[in-house]
Structure formats: C-alpha cells, structure tokens
Amino acid sequence: MKEEYSKIRNMLGNDYHLCIELNEKGNVEWSLYRNYIDSRVYFSKDNKAILTSETNTYEELYEYARKHRKYNLTKILGITIMSASCVLLILSIVNIFINNSCLRGFLFGANSILIIVSIVNLNVFNKNSNVEFLELKENMGRLDNENI
C-alpha cells in the first residue's frame, strides 16, 4: 500500500502535498493539497483539500495524479543523452574494426551535437537549481523574520 502512494507522490512532484494517515481501525486516510511555497497561503483556510479519501476513491486520486503529472525535461534530456552516447560508443568500437570514413563523420557530428545539448542541459539545470535555492533562502528568511 505504501508503494502505491509513493508512486502517486512521485507523479505529483513538489506541486502537491499528499497527507496520509492511518486511523484507529488501520484504514488509510488521505488528503491531497496544493503545495504553495508561501507558508501563509499553504496554511490558510483557502487551501482546501483537492481530494480526500472520504469523498474520493484511490482510483480517482491516481487518475488526478496521472493527469497533473509534469515531466522533468532536464532529467529526460540527461537520460536521452546518456543513451545516445552509449550507442555512439558502440558504433565507435565497431568502426575501429571496419574503418569506415562515412561512419566516422557521422560519429563526429553526432558527438558534437551531444556535447552542445549536454552543455545547454547543464546550464539550464544549474540555473533552475540556483533559482530554487534562492527561493528557499528567501522563504527561510521570511519565516525567521515572522518567528522573531
């Protein structure tokens, strides 16, 4: 049961909060909330549960998570680049034995493109990480000021 809810949490990412509790009878109770960076909005009365186990089924929760899932383009590009690099490595090893100049040109061009895409992907990832860290720092500073 825990793995099923883990899968849903992974599908929803950081945009949603899935609260799961066991009641006294041992049944699972869950609520799905929109996750806001601003804690005042997140803990306000306006942030009501989107779905709950009282009014919705697990299948409806899964369907909601499936429809609202966002893909991480940086991760997908990284996996694609790694896969393409492995294929090109195998082709390079094959080309050692057959010594085909046409294949050599193809490998050079494909590797050049992969290097450029990898550099762009790395820069986007670094920029996004820096922005997320900056937002986290700003929110922590605001929370510290509110607590003082």
PDB file of C-alpha atoms in Angstrom:
ATOM      1  CA  MET A   1       0.000   0.000   0.000  1.00  0.00           C
ATOM      2  CA  LYS A   2       2.850   2.371   0.857  1.00  0.00           C
ATOM      3  CA  GLU A   3       4.421   1.851  -2.585  1.00  0.00           C
ATOM      4  CA  GLU A   4       1.172   2.862  -4.308  1.00  0.00           C
ATOM      5  CA  TYR A   5       1.086   6.207  -2.507  1.00  0.00           C
ATOM      6  CA  SER A   6       4.824   6.689  -3.128  1.00  0.00           C
ATOM      7  CA  LYS A   7       4.170   6.314  -6.845  1.00  0.00           C
ATOM      8  CA  ILE A   8       1.451   8.973  -6.673  1.00  0.00           C
ATOM      9  CA  ARG A   9       3.740  11.319  -4.717  1.00  0.00           C
ATOM     10  CA  ASN A  10       6.426  10.889  -7.378  1.00  0.00           C
ATOM     11  CA  MET A  11       3.906  11.620 -10.119  1.00  0.00           C
ATOM     12  CA  LEU A  12       2.708  14.827  -8.429  1.00  0.00           C
ATOM     13  CA  GLY A  13       6.182  16.117  -7.553  1.00  0.00           C
ATOM     14  CA  ASN A  14       6.568  19.171  -5.330  1.00  0.00           C
ATOM     15  CA  ASP A  15       3.438  20.925  -6.564  1.00  0.00           C
ATOM     16  CA  TYR A  16       1.134  18.891  -4.320  1.00  0.00           C
ATOM     17  CA  HIS A  17       1.162  17.517  -0.776  1.00  0.00           C
ATOM     18  CA  LEU A  18      -0.391  14.104  -0.166  1.00  0.00           C
ATOM     19  CA  CYS A  19      -1.170  13.694   3.519  1.00  0.00           C
ATOM     20  CA  ILE A  20      -1.565  10.033   4.539  1.00  0.00           C
ATOM     21  CA  GLU A  21      -2.652   8.789   7.973  1.00  0.00           C
ATOM     22  CA  LEU A  22      -3.777   5.511   9.484  1.00  0.00           C
ATOM     23  CA  ASN A  23      -6.955   5.743  11.526  1.00  0.00           C
ATOM     24  CA  GLU A  24      -7.661   3.721  14.659  1.00  0.00           C
ATOM     25  CA  LYS A  25      -9.163   0.896  12.576  1.00  0.00           C
ATOM     26  CA  GLY A  26      -5.983   0.640  10.494  1.00  0.00           C
ATOM     27  CA  ASN A  27      -7.553   2.104   7.367  1.00  0.00           C
ATOM     28  CA  VAL A  28      -5.627   4.589   5.268  1.00  0.00           C
ATOM     29  CA  GLU A  29      -6.996   8.131   5.184  1.00  0.00           C
ATOM     30  CA  TRP A  30      -5.503  10.597   2.722  1.00  0.00           C
ATOM     31  CA  SER A  31      -5.935  14.190   1.601  1.00  0.00           C
ATOM     32  CA  LEU A  32      -4.394  15.935  -1.375  1.00  0.00           C
ATOM     33  CA  TYR A  33      -3.487  19.617  -1.105  1.00  0.00           C
ATOM     34  CA  ARG A  34      -1.885  22.104  -3.457  1.00  0.00           C
ATOM     35  CA  ASN A  35       1.625  22.863  -2.211  1.00  0.00           C
ATOM     36  CA  TYR A  36       2.424  26.585  -2.043  1.00  0.00           C
ATOM     37  CA  ILE A  37       5.883  27.971  -1.360  1.00  0.00           C
ATOM     38  CA  ASP A  38       4.407  30.730   0.795  1.00  0.00           C
ATOM     39  CA  SER A  39       3.524  29.117   4.131  1.00  0.00           C
ATOM     40  CA  ARG A  40       0.847  31.758   4.834  1.00  0.00           C
ATOM     41  CA  VAL A  41      -1.047  30.636   1.737  1.00  0.00           C
ATOM     42  CA  TYR A  42      -0.352  26.951   2.369  1.00  0.00           C
ATOM     43  CA  PHE A  43      -1.685  27.028   5.955  1.00  0.00           C
ATOM     44  CA  SER A  44      -4.577  29.397   5.184  1.00  0.00           C
ATOM     45  CA  LYS A  45      -8.226  28.398   5.200  1.00  0.00           C
ATOM     46  CA  ASP A  46      -8.302  28.932   1.438  1.00  0.00           C
ATOM     47  CA  ASN A  47      -6.037  25.925   0.814  1.00  0.00           C
ATOM     48  CA  LYS A  48      -8.699  23.247   0.996  1.00  0.00           C
ATOM     49  CA  ALA A  49      -8.172  19.592   0.149  1.00  0.00           C
ATOM     50  CA  ILE A  50      -8.486  18.853  -3.560  1.00  0.00           C
ATOM     51  CA  LEU A  51      -9.308  15.180  -2.990  1.00  0.00           C
ATOM     52  CA  THR A  52      -9.855  13.173   0.204  1.00  0.00           C
ATOM     53  CA  SER A  53     -10.364   9.518   0.999  1.00  0.00           C
ATOM     54  CA  GLU A  54     -13.783  10.399   2.464  1.00  0.00           C
ATOM     55  CA  THR A  55     -15.183  11.702  -0.811  1.00  0.00           C
ATOM     56  CA  ASN A  56     -12.926  10.131  -3.458  1.00  0.00           C
ATOM     57  CA  THR A  57     -11.506   6.729  -4.292  1.00  0.00           C
ATOM     58  CA  TYR A  58      -7.879   5.732  -4.707  1.00  0.00           C
ATOM     59  CA  GLU A  59      -8.516   5.338  -8.442  1.00  0.00           C
ATOM     60  CA  GLU A  60      -9.679   8.965  -8.659  1.00  0.00           C
ATOM     61  CA  LEU A  61      -6.529  10.069  -6.815  1.00  0.00           C
ATOM     62  CA  TYR A  62      -4.378   8.056  -9.224  1.00  0.00           C
ATOM     63  CA  GLU A  63      -6.205   9.487 -12.236  1.00  0.00           C
ATOM     64  CA  TYR A  64      -5.765  13.042 -10.894  1.00  0.00           C
ATOM     65  CA  ALA A  65      -2.050  12.421 -10.368  1.00  0.00           C
ATOM     66  CA  ARG A  66      -1.709  10.952 -13.850  1.00  0.00           C
ATOM     67  CA  LYS A  67      -3.423  13.930 -15.479  1.00  0.00           C
ATOM     68  CA  HIS A  68      -1.481  16.540 -13.469  1.00  0.00           C
ATOM     69  CA  ARG A  69       1.944  14.934 -13.772  1.00  0.00           C
ATOM     70  CA  LYS A  70       4.740  17.165 -15.052  1.00  0.00           C
ATOM     71  CA  TYR A  71       7.818  15.752 -16.731  1.00  0.00           C
ATOM     72  CA  ASN A  72      11.303  16.900 -15.762  1.00  0.00           C
ATOM     73  CA  LEU A  73      12.796  17.856 -19.112  1.00  0.00           C
ATOM     74  CA  THR A  74      16.315  18.157 -17.712  1.00  0.00           C
ATOM     75  CA  LYS A  75      16.185  14.588 -16.417  1.00  0.00           C
ATOM     76  CA  ILE A  76      14.694  13.244 -19.642  1.00  0.00           C
ATOM     77  CA  LEU A  77      17.351  15.003 -21.721  1.00  0.00           C
ATOM     78  CA  GLY A  78      20.069  13.618 -19.458  1.00  0.00           C
ATOM     79  CA  ILE A  79      18.808  10.059 -19.916  1.00  0.00           C
ATOM     80  CA  THR A  80      18.458  10.564 -23.678  1.00  0.00           C
ATOM     81  CA  ILE A  81      21.976  11.974 -23.968  1.00  0.00           C
ATOM     82  CA  MET A  82      23.396   9.099 -21.943  1.00  0.00           C
ATOM     83  CA  SER A  83      21.584   6.514 -24.084  1.00  0.00           C
ATOM     84  CA  ALA A  84      22.690   8.145 -27.329  1.00  0.00           C
ATOM     85  CA  SER A  85      26.268   8.332 -26.027  1.00  0.00           C
ATOM     86  CA  CYS A  86      26.250   4.590 -25.293  1.00  0.00           C
ATOM     87  CA  VAL A  87      25.001   3.820 -28.816  1.00  0.00           C
ATOM     88  CA  LEU A  88      27.675   6.093 -30.309  1.00  0.00           C
ATOM     89  CA  LEU A  89      30.334   4.405 -28.175  1.00  0.00           C
ATOM     90  CA  ILE A  90      29.313   1.010 -29.513  1.00  0.00           C
ATOM     91  CA  LEU A  91      29.355   2.363 -33.073  1.00  0.00           C
ATOM     92  CA  SER A  92      32.825   3.833 -32.450  1.00  0.00           C
ATOM     93  CA  ILE A  93      34.123   0.459 -31.285  1.00  0.00           C
ATOM     94  CA  VAL A  94      32.595  -1.206 -34.356  1.00  0.00           C
ATOM     95  CA  ASN A  95      34.210   1.449 -36.553  1.00  0.00           C
ATOM     96  CA  ILE A  96      37.647   0.539 -35.198  1.00  0.00           C
ATOM     97  CA  PHE A  97      37.320  -2.807 -36.973  1.00  0.00           C
ATOM     98  CA  ILE A  98      35.573  -1.705 -40.180  1.00  0.00           C
ATOM     99  CA  ASN A  99      37.309   1.705 -40.508  1.00  0.00           C
ATOM    100  CA  ASN A 100      34.539   3.421 -42.449  1.00  0.00           C
ATOM    101  CA  SER A 101      35.141   7.145 -43.071  1.00  0.00           C
ATOM    102  CA  CYS A 102      31.414   7.829 -43.576  1.00  0.00           C
ATOM    103  CA  LEU A 103      30.607   6.309 -40.180  1.00  0.00           C
ATOM    104  CA  ARG A 104      33.488   8.293 -38.667  1.00  0.00           C
ATOM    105  CA  GLY A 105      31.950  11.544 -39.976  1.00  0.00           C
ATOM    106  CA  PHE A 106      28.534  10.571 -38.612  1.00  0.00           C
ATOM    107  CA  LEU A 107      30.034   9.801 -35.184  1.00  0.00           C
ATOM    108  CA  PHE A 108      31.918  13.104 -35.119  1.00  0.00           C
ATOM    109  CA  GLY A 109      28.761  15.085 -35.960  1.00  0.00           C
ATOM    110  CA  ALA A 110      26.566  13.198 -33.506  1.00  0.00           C
ATOM    111  CA  ASN A 111      29.111  13.589 -30.690  1.00  0.00           C
ATOM    112  CA  SER A 112      29.378  17.312 -31.432  1.00  0.00           C
ATOM    113  CA  ILE A 113      25.612  17.715 -31.164  1.00  0.00           C
ATOM    114  CA  LEU A 114      25.500  15.690 -27.944  1.00  0.00           C
ATOM    115  CA  ILE A 115      28.201  17.867 -26.381  1.00  0.00           C
ATOM    116  CA  ILE A 116      26.304  21.058 -27.260  1.00  0.00           C
ATOM    117  CA  VAL A 117      22.991  19.700 -25.942  1.00  0.00           C
ATOM    118  CA  SER A 118      24.745  18.459 -22.775  1.00  0.00           C
ATOM    119  CA  ILE A 119      26.220  21.907 -22.109  1.00  0.00           C
ATOM    120  CA  VAL A 120      22.817  23.572 -22.599  1.00  0.00           C
ATOM    121  CA  ASN A 121      21.153  20.970 -20.376  1.00  0.00           C
ATOM    122  CA  LEU A 122      23.758  21.512 -17.653  1.00  0.00           C
ATOM    123  CA  ASN A 123      23.336  25.292 -17.784  1.00  0.00           C
ATOM    124  CA  VAL A 124      19.535  25.021 -17.532  1.00  0.00           C
ATOM    125  CA  PHE A 125      19.839  22.605 -14.616  1.00  0.00           C
ATOM    126  CA  ASN A 126      22.292  24.912 -12.803  1.00  0.00           C
ATOM    127  CA  LYS A 127      20.078  27.967 -13.368  1.00  0.00           C
ATOM    128  CA  ASN A 128      16.964  26.161 -12.122  1.00  0.00           C
ATOM    129  CA  SER A 129      18.841  24.860  -9.075  1.00  0.00           C
ATOM    130  CA  ASN A 130      20.118  28.346  -8.252  1.00  0.00           C
ATOM    131  CA  VAL A 131      16.611  29.816  -8.529  1.00  0.00           C
ATOM    132  CA  GLU A 132      15.133  27.088  -6.318  1.00  0.00           C
ATOM    133  CA  PHE A 133      17.876  27.661  -3.732  1.00  0.00           C
ATOM    134  CA  LEU A 134      17.291  31.434  -3.849  1.00  0.00           C
ATOM    135  CA  GLU A 135      13.543  30.961  -3.329  1.00  0.00           C
ATOM    136  CA  LEU A 136      14.219  28.597  -0.445  1.00  0.00           C
ATOM    137  CA  LYS A 137      16.600  31.116   1.143  1.00  0.00           C
ATOM    138  CA  GLU A 138      14.060  33.927   0.749  1.00  0.00           C
ATOM    139  CA  ASN A 139      11.301  31.840   2.302  1.00  0.00           C
ATOM    140  CA  MET A 140      13.520  30.774   5.205  1.00  0.00           C
ATOM    141  CA  GLY A 141      14.474  34.419   5.805  1.00  0.00           C
ATOM    142  CA  ARG A 142      10.814  35.455   5.763  1.00  0.00           C
ATOM    143  CA  LEU A 143       9.892  32.669   8.167  1.00  0.00           C
ATOM    144  CA  ASP A 144      12.735  33.656  10.507  1.00  0.00           C
ATOM    145  CA  ASN A 145      11.510  37.259  10.497  1.00  0.00           C
ATOM    146  CA  GLU A 146       7.948  36.135  11.227  1.00  0.00           C
ATOM    147  CA  ASN A 147       9.106  33.999  14.167  1.00  0.00           C
ATOM    148  CA  ILE A 148      11.138  36.857  15.714  1.00  0.00           C
TER     149      ILE A 148
END
